Short mmCIF file of C-alpha atoms in Angstrom, two decimals:
data_model
loop_
_atom_site.label_atom_id
_atom_site.label_comp_id
_atom_site.label_asym_id
_atom_site.label_seq_id
_atom_site.Cartn_x
_atom_site.Cartn_y
_atom_site.Cartn_z
CA MET A 253 -19.79 -7.61 4.02
CA GLY A 254 -22.28 -5.76 5.74
CA THR A 255 -22.41 -3.28 8.58
CA CYS A 256 -23.85 -3.54 11.86
CA ARG A 257 -26.14 -0.40 11.78
CA GLU A 258 -27.16 1.70 8.39
CA VAL A 259 -25.97 5.44 9.48
CA GLU A 260 -28.51 7.91 8.93
CA HIS A 261 -27.90 11.00 7.29
CA ASN A 262 -27.01 14.12 9.69
CA THR A 263 -26.38 11.86 12.73
CA GLN A 264 -23.72 11.74 15.57
CA ILE A 265 -22.42 8.65 16.12
CA PHE A 266 -20.29 7.82 19.36
CA VAL A 267 -18.00 4.98 19.30
CA PRO A 268 -16.79 3.53 22.39
CA GLY A 269 -14.03 2.23 20.84
CA PRO A 270 -11.10 3.48 18.04
CA ILE A 271 -12.70 4.89 15.03
CA VAL A 272 -10.21 3.23 12.24
CA VAL A 273 -10.08 5.00 8.91
CA GLY A 274 -9.48 2.59 5.93
CA ALA A 275 -10.79 -1.28 5.69
CA GLY A 276 -7.61 -2.36 3.83
CA PRO A 277 -5.20 -4.69 5.77
CA SER A 278 -3.77 -2.22 7.64
CA GLY A 279 -7.31 -1.25 9.21
CA LEU A 280 -8.58 -4.78 9.37
CA SER A 281 -5.22 -5.82 11.22
CA VAL A 282 -5.77 -2.99 14.11
CA ALA A 283 -9.37 -3.95 14.27
CA ALA A 284 -8.70 -7.76 14.54
CA CYS A 285 -6.05 -7.41 17.19
CA LEU A 286 -8.55 -5.09 19.22
CA SER A 287 -11.13 -7.64 18.93
CA ASN A 288 -8.97 -10.28 19.95
CA ARG A 289 -8.25 -8.33 23.32
CA GLY A 290 -12.00 -7.27 23.72
CA VAL A 291 -12.32 -3.70 22.34
CA PRO A 292 -14.91 -2.66 19.50
CA SER A 293 -13.93 -0.53 16.92
CA VAL A 294 -15.99 0.84 14.00
CA ILE A 295 -13.88 0.95 10.45
CA LEU A 296 -14.83 3.73 7.81
CA GLU A 297 -14.18 3.13 4.43
CA ARG A 298 -14.48 5.43 1.76
CA THR A 299 -15.50 2.32 -0.70
CA ASP A 300 -18.09 -0.22 -1.53
CA CYS A 301 -15.54 -3.30 -0.36
CA LEU A 302 -12.62 -4.48 1.64
CA ALA A 303 -8.79 -4.09 0.77
CA SER A 304 -10.17 -1.81 -2.28
CA LEU A 305 -6.73 -1.26 -3.90
CA TRP A 306 -6.44 -4.84 -4.24
CA GLN A 307 -10.05 -5.30 -5.23
CA LYS A 308 -10.29 -2.25 -7.66
CA ARG A 309 -7.09 -1.16 -8.64
CA THR A 310 -4.26 -3.95 -9.28
CA TYR A 311 -3.75 -5.77 -12.37
CA ASP A 312 -4.84 -9.56 -13.10
CA ARG A 313 -1.56 -11.08 -12.96
CA LEU A 314 -0.23 -9.57 -9.97
CA LYS A 315 0.95 -11.65 -7.01
CA LEU A 316 3.02 -11.39 -3.83
CA HIS A 317 6.07 -9.92 -4.21
CA LEU A 318 6.91 -11.70 -1.20
CA PRO A 319 6.79 -14.88 0.52
CA LYS A 320 3.06 -15.95 2.16
CA HIS A 321 4.83 -15.78 5.47
CA PHE A 322 6.29 -12.49 5.14
CA CYS A 323 2.99 -11.27 4.60
CA GLU A 324 0.16 -12.85 7.06
CA LEU A 325 -1.73 -10.24 8.78
CA PRO A 326 -1.75 -10.84 12.93
CA LEU A 327 -3.05 -13.75 14.36
CA MET A 328 -4.18 -15.58 11.22
CA LYS A 329 -1.97 -17.76 8.86
CA PHE A 330 -2.51 -18.14 4.92
CA PRO A 331 -4.16 -21.35 4.21
CA LYS A 332 -1.47 -24.08 3.79
CA ASN A 333 -2.70 -24.98 -0.05
CA PHE A 334 -2.06 -21.11 -0.99
CA PRO A 335 1.36 -21.36 -3.27
CA LYS A 336 4.59 -19.17 -2.00
CA TYR A 337 3.46 -16.43 -3.77
CA PRO A 338 -0.44 -15.94 -3.56
CA SER A 339 -2.40 -14.01 -6.30
CA LYS A 340 -3.96 -11.54 -6.35
CA GLN A 341 -7.61 -13.03 -6.14
CA GLN A 342 -6.02 -16.09 -3.35
CA PHE A 343 -4.90 -12.78 -1.21
CA ILE A 344 -8.57 -11.24 -1.57
CA SER A 345 -10.15 -14.39 -0.25
CA TYR A 346 -7.84 -14.58 2.63
CA VAL A 347 -8.76 -10.64 3.68
CA GLU A 348 -12.22 -11.71 3.27
CA SER A 349 -11.95 -14.66 5.41
CA TYR A 350 -9.44 -12.85 8.10
CA ALA A 351 -12.32 -10.12 8.21
CA ALA A 352 -14.95 -12.78 8.80
CA ARG A 353 -12.71 -14.62 11.33
CA PHE A 354 -12.58 -11.66 13.40
CA ASN A 355 -16.23 -10.46 12.50
CA ILE A 356 -14.96 -7.24 11.46
CA LYS A 357 -18.02 -4.94 9.73
CA PRO A 358 -16.66 -1.46 7.83
CA VAL A 359 -19.04 1.25 7.23
CA PHE A 360 -18.63 0.95 3.82
CA ASN A 361 -19.50 4.02 1.34
CA GLN A 362 -18.41 6.92 4.11
CA THR A 363 -15.78 8.81 2.64
CA VAL A 364 -13.93 11.17 5.38
CA GLU A 365 -14.34 14.78 4.75
CA LYS A 366 -12.51 15.92 7.92
CA ALA A 367 -11.20 14.61 10.99
CA GLU A 368 -10.08 16.53 13.75
CA PHE A 369 -9.56 16.38 17.72
CA ASP A 370 -11.95 18.83 19.99
CA VAL A 371 -9.88 19.97 22.44
CA LEU A 372 -12.71 20.64 24.91
CA SER A 373 -14.66 17.41 24.76
CA GLY A 374 -10.88 15.65 24.29
CA GLN A 375 -12.61 13.52 21.17
CA TRP A 376 -11.72 12.88 17.58
CA LYS A 377 -14.67 14.44 15.40
CA VAL A 378 -14.50 12.45 12.35
CA LYS A 379 -16.85 14.14 9.51
CA THR A 380 -18.11 11.81 6.41
CA GLN A 381 -20.75 12.57 3.76
CA ASP A 382 -23.78 11.20 6.32
CA GLY A 383 -22.61 12.26 9.52
CA VAL A 384 -20.11 12.68 12.74
CA TYR A 385 -18.51 10.16 14.40
CA THR A 386 -16.90 10.45 17.95
CA SER A 387 -14.38 8.90 19.73
CA THR A 388 -11.36 9.23 22.29
CA TRP A 389 -8.99 7.29 19.49
CA LEU A 390 -8.69 7.46 15.85
CA VAL A 391 -6.56 5.16 13.68
CA VAL A 392 -5.20 6.47 10.57
CA ALA A 393 -5.17 3.29 8.13
CA THR A 394 -5.63 4.63 4.95
CA GLY A 395 -1.56 3.77 3.96
CA GLU A 396 1.04 5.00 2.32
CA ASN A 397 -1.02 3.99 -1.38
CA ALA A 398 -4.16 5.77 -1.33
CA GLU A 399 -3.87 7.98 -4.32
CA PRO A 400 -2.39 7.42 -7.73
CA VAL A 401 0.75 9.85 -8.37
CA LEU A 402 -0.11 11.35 -11.89
CA PRO A 403 3.14 13.04 -13.19
CA ASP A 404 3.10 16.73 -14.85
CA ILE A 405 4.73 15.70 -17.79
CA SER A 406 4.94 18.60 -20.62
CA GLY A 407 2.55 18.04 -23.58
CA LEU A 408 1.19 14.99 -21.87
CA LYS A 409 -2.77 16.10 -22.72
CA LYS A 410 -1.45 16.63 -26.32
CA PHE A 411 -1.47 13.13 -26.84
CA ILE A 412 -3.95 11.48 -28.79
CA GLY A 413 -3.86 7.77 -27.48
CA PRO A 414 -4.96 5.99 -24.28
CA VAL A 415 -3.40 7.39 -21.48
CA VAL A 416 -3.95 4.66 -18.47
CA HIS A 417 -2.37 4.57 -14.44
CA THR A 418 -1.84 1.12 -13.34
CA SER A 419 -4.54 1.78 -11.35
CA ALA A 420 -6.72 1.06 -13.94
CA TYR A 421 -4.33 -1.01 -15.67
CA LYS A 422 -5.70 -4.67 -15.70
CA SER A 423 -4.11 -7.16 -19.02
CA GLY A 424 -2.28 -6.28 -21.75
CA SER A 425 -5.23 -8.31 -23.48
CA GLU A 426 -6.00 -4.88 -24.29
CA PHE A 427 -2.85 -3.34 -25.88
CA ALA A 428 -2.08 -6.24 -28.10
CA ASN A 429 -0.17 -5.37 -30.90
CA ARG A 430 0.15 -1.86 -29.64
CA LYS A 431 3.41 0.45 -29.22
CA VAL A 432 3.08 1.29 -25.79
CA LEU A 433 5.30 3.43 -23.59
CA VAL A 434 5.57 2.84 -19.59
CA VAL A 435 6.44 5.54 -17.19
CA GLY A 436 8.19 4.24 -14.30
CA CYS A 437 10.46 1.05 -13.69
CA GLY A 438 9.28 0.14 -9.96
CA ASN A 439 7.62 -3.03 -9.61
CA SER A 440 4.82 -2.13 -11.21
CA GLY A 441 6.18 -0.86 -14.50
CA VAL A 442 8.47 -3.68 -14.80
CA GLU A 443 5.50 -6.11 -14.28
CA VAL A 444 3.35 -4.77 -16.65
CA CYS A 445 6.06 -4.45 -19.38
CA LEU A 446 6.12 -7.97 -18.59
CA ASP A 447 2.49 -8.75 -18.93
CA LEU A 448 2.30 -6.34 -22.13
CA CYS A 449 5.11 -8.64 -23.74
CA ARG A 450 3.00 -11.71 -23.03
CA ASN A 451 0.24 -10.13 -24.89
CA ASN A 452 2.29 -9.51 -27.67
CA ALA A 453 2.51 -6.17 -27.04
CA LEU A 454 5.84 -3.50 -27.73
CA PRO A 455 6.56 -2.02 -24.64
CA HIS A 456 9.18 0.74 -23.97
CA MET A 457 9.89 1.31 -20.15
CA VAL A 458 11.29 4.81 -19.32
CA VAL A 459 14.36 4.71 -16.74
CA ARG A 460 14.54 8.54 -15.45
CA ASN A 461 16.28 7.28 -12.59
CA SER A 462 19.04 4.81 -10.55
CA VAL A 463 17.38 1.32 -9.50
CA HIS A 464 17.76 -1.74 -7.88
CA VAL A 465 16.57 -4.70 -9.47
CA LEU A 466 17.43 -8.51 -7.31
CA PRO A 467 15.98 -11.54 -8.49
CA ARG A 468 13.03 -12.65 -6.26
CA ASP A 469 14.78 -15.97 -5.60
CA PHE A 470 18.24 -17.76 -5.45
CA PHE A 471 18.51 -21.15 -5.79
CA GLY A 472 15.00 -21.62 -4.74
CA LEU A 473 15.04 -19.23 -1.50
CA SER A 474 13.42 -15.37 -1.56
CA THR A 475 15.95 -13.17 -1.63
CA PHE A 476 14.08 -11.17 1.02
CA GLY A 477 13.95 -14.17 3.40
CA ILE A 478 17.89 -14.32 3.07
CA ALA A 479 18.22 -10.87 3.57
CA MET A 480 15.75 -11.48 6.54
CA THR A 481 18.36 -13.93 7.93
CA LEU A 482 22.08 -11.92 7.46
CA LEU A 483 20.50 -9.22 9.02
CA LYS A 484 20.05 -10.80 12.10
CA TRP A 485 23.77 -11.77 12.37
CA PHE A 486 25.38 -8.71 10.06
CA PRO A 487 25.50 -5.06 9.36
CA LEU A 488 22.83 -3.73 6.80
CA LYS A 489 25.40 -2.16 4.50
CA LEU A 490 27.38 -5.66 4.75
CA VAL A 491 24.02 -7.45 3.45
CA ASP A 492 23.43 -5.08 1.08
CA LYS A 493 26.75 -5.44 -0.48
CA PHE A 494 26.00 -9.13 -0.74
CA LEU A 495 22.52 -9.06 -2.22
CA VAL A 496 23.83 -6.64 -4.74
CA LEU A 497 26.67 -9.53 -5.54
CA LEU A 498 23.92 -11.81 -5.72
CA ALA A 499 21.91 -9.89 -8.44
CA ASN A 500 25.40 -9.18 -10.53
CA TYR A 501 25.82 -12.50 -10.21
CA SER A 502 22.12 -13.90 -11.20
CA LEU A 503 20.63 -11.00 -13.67
CA GLY A 504 24.26 -9.53 -15.08
CA ASN A 505 25.55 -5.95 -14.92
CA THR A 506 22.11 -4.14 -15.17
CA ASP A 507 24.11 -0.89 -15.93
CA ARG A 508 24.40 -2.47 -19.48
CA LEU A 509 20.81 -2.35 -19.55
CA GLY A 510 20.06 1.19 -18.66
CA LEU A 511 19.34 0.41 -15.32
CA ARG A 512 21.74 1.88 -13.02
CA ARG A 513 22.25 0.80 -9.76
CA PRO A 514 21.94 3.38 -6.86
CA LYS A 515 25.19 4.16 -4.92
CA THR A 516 22.94 3.60 -1.54
CA GLY A 517 22.43 -0.33 -0.87
CA PRO A 518 18.88 -1.79 -1.67
CA ILE A 519 17.87 -2.04 1.98
CA GLU A 520 19.25 0.84 3.13
CA LEU A 521 17.21 2.77 0.34
CA LYS A 522 14.03 1.56 1.15
CA ASN A 523 14.34 1.93 4.88
CA VAL A 524 15.05 5.84 3.94
CA THR A 525 13.62 6.70 0.84
CA GLY A 526 10.70 4.28 0.82
CA LYS A 527 11.77 3.21 -2.67
CA THR A 528 11.31 -0.62 -2.83
CA PRO A 529 13.86 -2.81 -5.22
CA VAL A 530 12.59 -4.31 -8.11
CA LEU A 531 12.23 -7.89 -8.09
CA ASP A 532 12.76 -9.69 -11.33
CA VAL A 533 10.23 -12.50 -12.45
CA GLY A 534 11.75 -12.47 -15.97
CA ALA A 535 11.51 -8.81 -17.20
CA ILE A 536 15.30 -8.49 -17.16
CA SER A 537 15.50 -11.65 -19.95
CA LEU A 538 13.25 -9.70 -21.78
CA ILE A 539 15.04 -6.40 -21.80
CA GLN A 540 18.36 -8.74 -22.82
CA SER A 541 16.77 -9.69 -25.60
CA GLY A 542 15.37 -6.71 -26.51
CA GLN A 543 11.19 -7.54 -26.33
CA ILE A 544 11.20 -5.01 -23.48
CA LYS A 545 13.18 -1.56 -24.56
CA VAL A 546 14.37 1.07 -22.17
CA THR A 547 14.76 4.61 -23.20
CA GLN A 548 15.84 7.46 -20.91
CA ALA A 549 13.78 9.93 -19.36
CA VAL A 550 11.19 12.07 -21.27
CA LYS A 551 11.59 15.05 -22.17
CA GLU A 552 7.69 15.75 -23.75
CA ILE A 553 4.99 14.12 -24.94
CA THR A 554 3.96 15.17 -28.49
CA ARG A 555 0.92 14.31 -29.96
CA ASN A 556 1.53 10.77 -31.66
CA GLY A 557 4.26 9.95 -29.35
CA ALA A 558 7.46 11.20 -27.04
CA LYS A 559 10.45 13.10 -27.08
CA PHE A 560 13.65 12.13 -24.61
CA VAL A 561 16.32 13.58 -22.80
CA ASP A 562 18.96 12.21 -25.17
CA GLY A 563 16.98 13.87 -28.16
CA LYS A 564 15.56 11.28 -29.65
CA GLU A 565 11.88 10.96 -30.79
CA MET A 566 9.30 8.17 -30.89
CA GLU A 567 5.60 7.40 -31.75
CA PHE A 568 3.32 5.18 -29.69
CA ASP A 569 0.43 4.49 -29.64
CA SER A 570 -0.40 4.25 -25.97
CA ILE A 571 0.88 5.70 -22.56
CA ILE A 572 0.80 3.53 -18.53
CA LEU A 573 1.73 5.84 -16.30
CA ALA A 574 3.49 3.37 -13.44
CA THR A 575 4.17 6.42 -11.21
CA GLY A 576 3.02 4.76 -8.03
CA TYR A 577 0.63 6.21 -5.04
CA LYS A 578 0.72 8.04 -2.34
CA SER A 579 -0.96 9.11 1.17
CA ASN A 580 -4.18 10.86 1.20
CA VAL A 581 -4.15 11.96 4.84
CA PRO A 582 -3.34 16.04 4.19
CA GLY A 583 -6.61 16.05 2.51
CA TRP A 584 -8.46 15.15 5.81
CA LEU A 585 -6.85 15.12 8.75
CA LYS A 586 -6.60 18.35 10.53
CA ASP A 587 -2.96 18.06 12.43
CA SER A 588 -0.34 18.93 11.03
CA SER A 589 2.24 18.52 13.51
CA PHE A 590 2.15 14.05 13.55
CA PHE A 591 2.28 14.17 9.33
CA THR A 592 4.71 15.88 6.91
CA LYS A 593 3.03 17.53 3.98
CA ASP A 594 3.37 14.67 2.04
CA GLY A 595 1.19 12.28 4.11
CA MET A 596 3.88 9.92 6.16
CA PRO A 597 4.39 10.06 9.75
CA LYS A 598 7.13 12.65 10.81
CA THR A 599 8.93 9.78 13.16
CA PRO A 600 10.25 7.11 11.12
CA PHE A 601 9.69 3.40 11.96
CA PRO A 602 9.54 1.92 14.60
CA ASN A 603 7.84 4.88 16.06
CA GLY A 604 5.78 6.48 13.67
CA TRP A 605 2.39 4.41 14.79
CA LYS A 606 1.67 6.82 18.05
CA GLY A 607 0.96 10.76 17.80
CA LYS A 608 -0.98 12.69 20.06
CA ASN A 609 -4.49 13.36 21.86
CA GLY A 610 -5.34 8.97 21.21
CA LEU A 611 -4.03 9.47 17.43
CA TYR A 612 -2.69 6.13 15.91
CA THR A 613 -1.20 5.29 12.32
CA VAL A 614 -0.61 1.71 10.62
CA GLY A 615 0.65 0.70 7.02
CA PHE A 616 2.61 3.94 6.73
CA THR A 617 6.28 1.91 7.96
CA ARG A 618 7.44 1.51 3.97
CA ARG A 619 8.20 -1.91 4.97
CA GLY A 620 5.07 -3.54 3.63
CA LEU A 621 2.63 -6.03 5.61
CA LEU A 622 5.21 -6.69 7.48
CA GLY A 623 5.36 -3.16 9.18
CA THR A 624 1.66 -2.92 8.90
CA ALA A 625 1.42 -6.21 11.80
CA PHE A 626 3.88 -4.42 13.54
CA ASP A 627 2.09 -1.51 13.47
CA ALA A 628 -1.05 -3.01 14.48
CA VAL A 629 0.24 -5.37 17.24
CA LYS A 630 1.59 -2.01 18.75
CA ILE A 631 -1.62 -0.05 18.65
CA ALA A 632 -3.82 -2.50 20.12
CA GLU A 633 -2.23 -3.13 23.01
CA ASP A 634 -1.32 0.93 23.67
CA ILE A 635 -5.18 1.19 23.47
CA THR A 636 -6.25 -1.89 25.66
CA ASP A 637 -4.10 -0.62 28.18
CA GLN A 638 -6.45 2.53 27.89
CA TRP A 639 -9.49 0.54 27.51
CA MET A 640 -8.95 -1.44 30.57
CA LYS A 641 -8.49 1.54 32.82
CA PHE A 642 -11.70 3.22 31.77
CA ASN A 643 -13.84 0.50 31.22
CA GLY A 644 -12.52 -2.52 32.73
CA PRO A 645 -12.07 -6.35 30.93
CA LEU A 646 -14.95 -6.45 27.75
CA ASN A 647 -15.12 -9.20 25.90
CA CYS A 648 -16.79 -8.68 22.46
CA ARG A 649 -15.54 -11.13 20.30
CA ASN A 650 -18.81 -12.65 19.97
CA ILE A 651 -20.60 -9.15 19.20
CA CYS A 652 -20.18 -6.71 16.56
CA SER A 653 -16.52 -5.22 16.51
CA SER A 654 -18.49 -1.87 14.91
CA HIS A 655 -20.82 -1.15 17.59
CA ILE A 656 -22.20 2.44 17.44
CA ILE A 657 -24.54 4.57 19.37
CA HIS A 658 -26.37 7.14 17.17
CA LEU A 659 -27.44 10.42 18.62
CA HIS A 660 -29.39 12.61 15.86
CA PHE A 661 -28.56 16.13 15.70
CA ASN A 662 -31.50 18.59 16.40
CA LYS A 663 -32.52 20.65 12.95
CA SER A 664 -34.72 23.09 14.39
#
């Protein structure tokens, strides 16, 4: 995707509409909703592509964990010929078609170094390596998964084999016939173990904490879809109890496999902590058959393997860190009042999308693409109301949404 205009070095760029930081599904959703209402915007993206997490930091076998109708971006459905659970490449093609449909052209290779609100001018100033963008509104769309989490495990630097975070993992074919320690038992860790098995590797999955495992589907119906339907009629805690009963019926007692269930129900736990239930697509049967080994927490990494808290010690050829991602907002947004130290909005869903002084956030709901769509619509409505007061109606659906004005700094 191109941009409306190349950014020149040491340039001040005035943006009539909002500045959106991040060209993933969250940023694109806001830009599309704004464009549909006639409000221009500029998306700043640090990489050279749309949805960089999906394009550059995901494994090859990845599919959407939820049915496609729960993952649609605002104003555009998935193609009818896409399967129930679209693949990574299908989702990327959907995102690219989405951007094309709404004429969204981010400014690529723009790393935001600092963003702060200037009280005197009443404007947000967003500094990249090429210039300073200014606007009345700033939309933080970098999301919950901006940077890999690299755990501080004792002795990790001693290990002589390869150590790879899942953000750099592509396929189990690279680990064929190797004994692999997978640190982490979320959806990524479990699916990586499944992929490793299918490529004749020997995965050992570290399970440090309790985890909910649910069947992805139950008699042809998605478990998530069942839960969403039940929540319309029944209390959350009752629905959670039903989901656990369903999981026990479908998968058996996972406690016996070393996968202890939390006392808090799966939906409640997700809402409160952001910890997503593992949706099983075949890994449980491989754990039951012994093809995927479950281990306790790591006490220390050694030169050739690992020591575990139960006293066991094993050798490994490789280590894969399935330890997730984190927000990077604290590193560049100079406003500590709205975000926590971990880079998440202090106000929980559904009211965490709007801060003060024209600050908005999207992609921080801990509710996936469904939450993103909810926030994007709210943000576009709110900004459009302000835009109309200041500017009156403007139909820019047929012009570039990244319409910007350049003001060169006086270097003298």
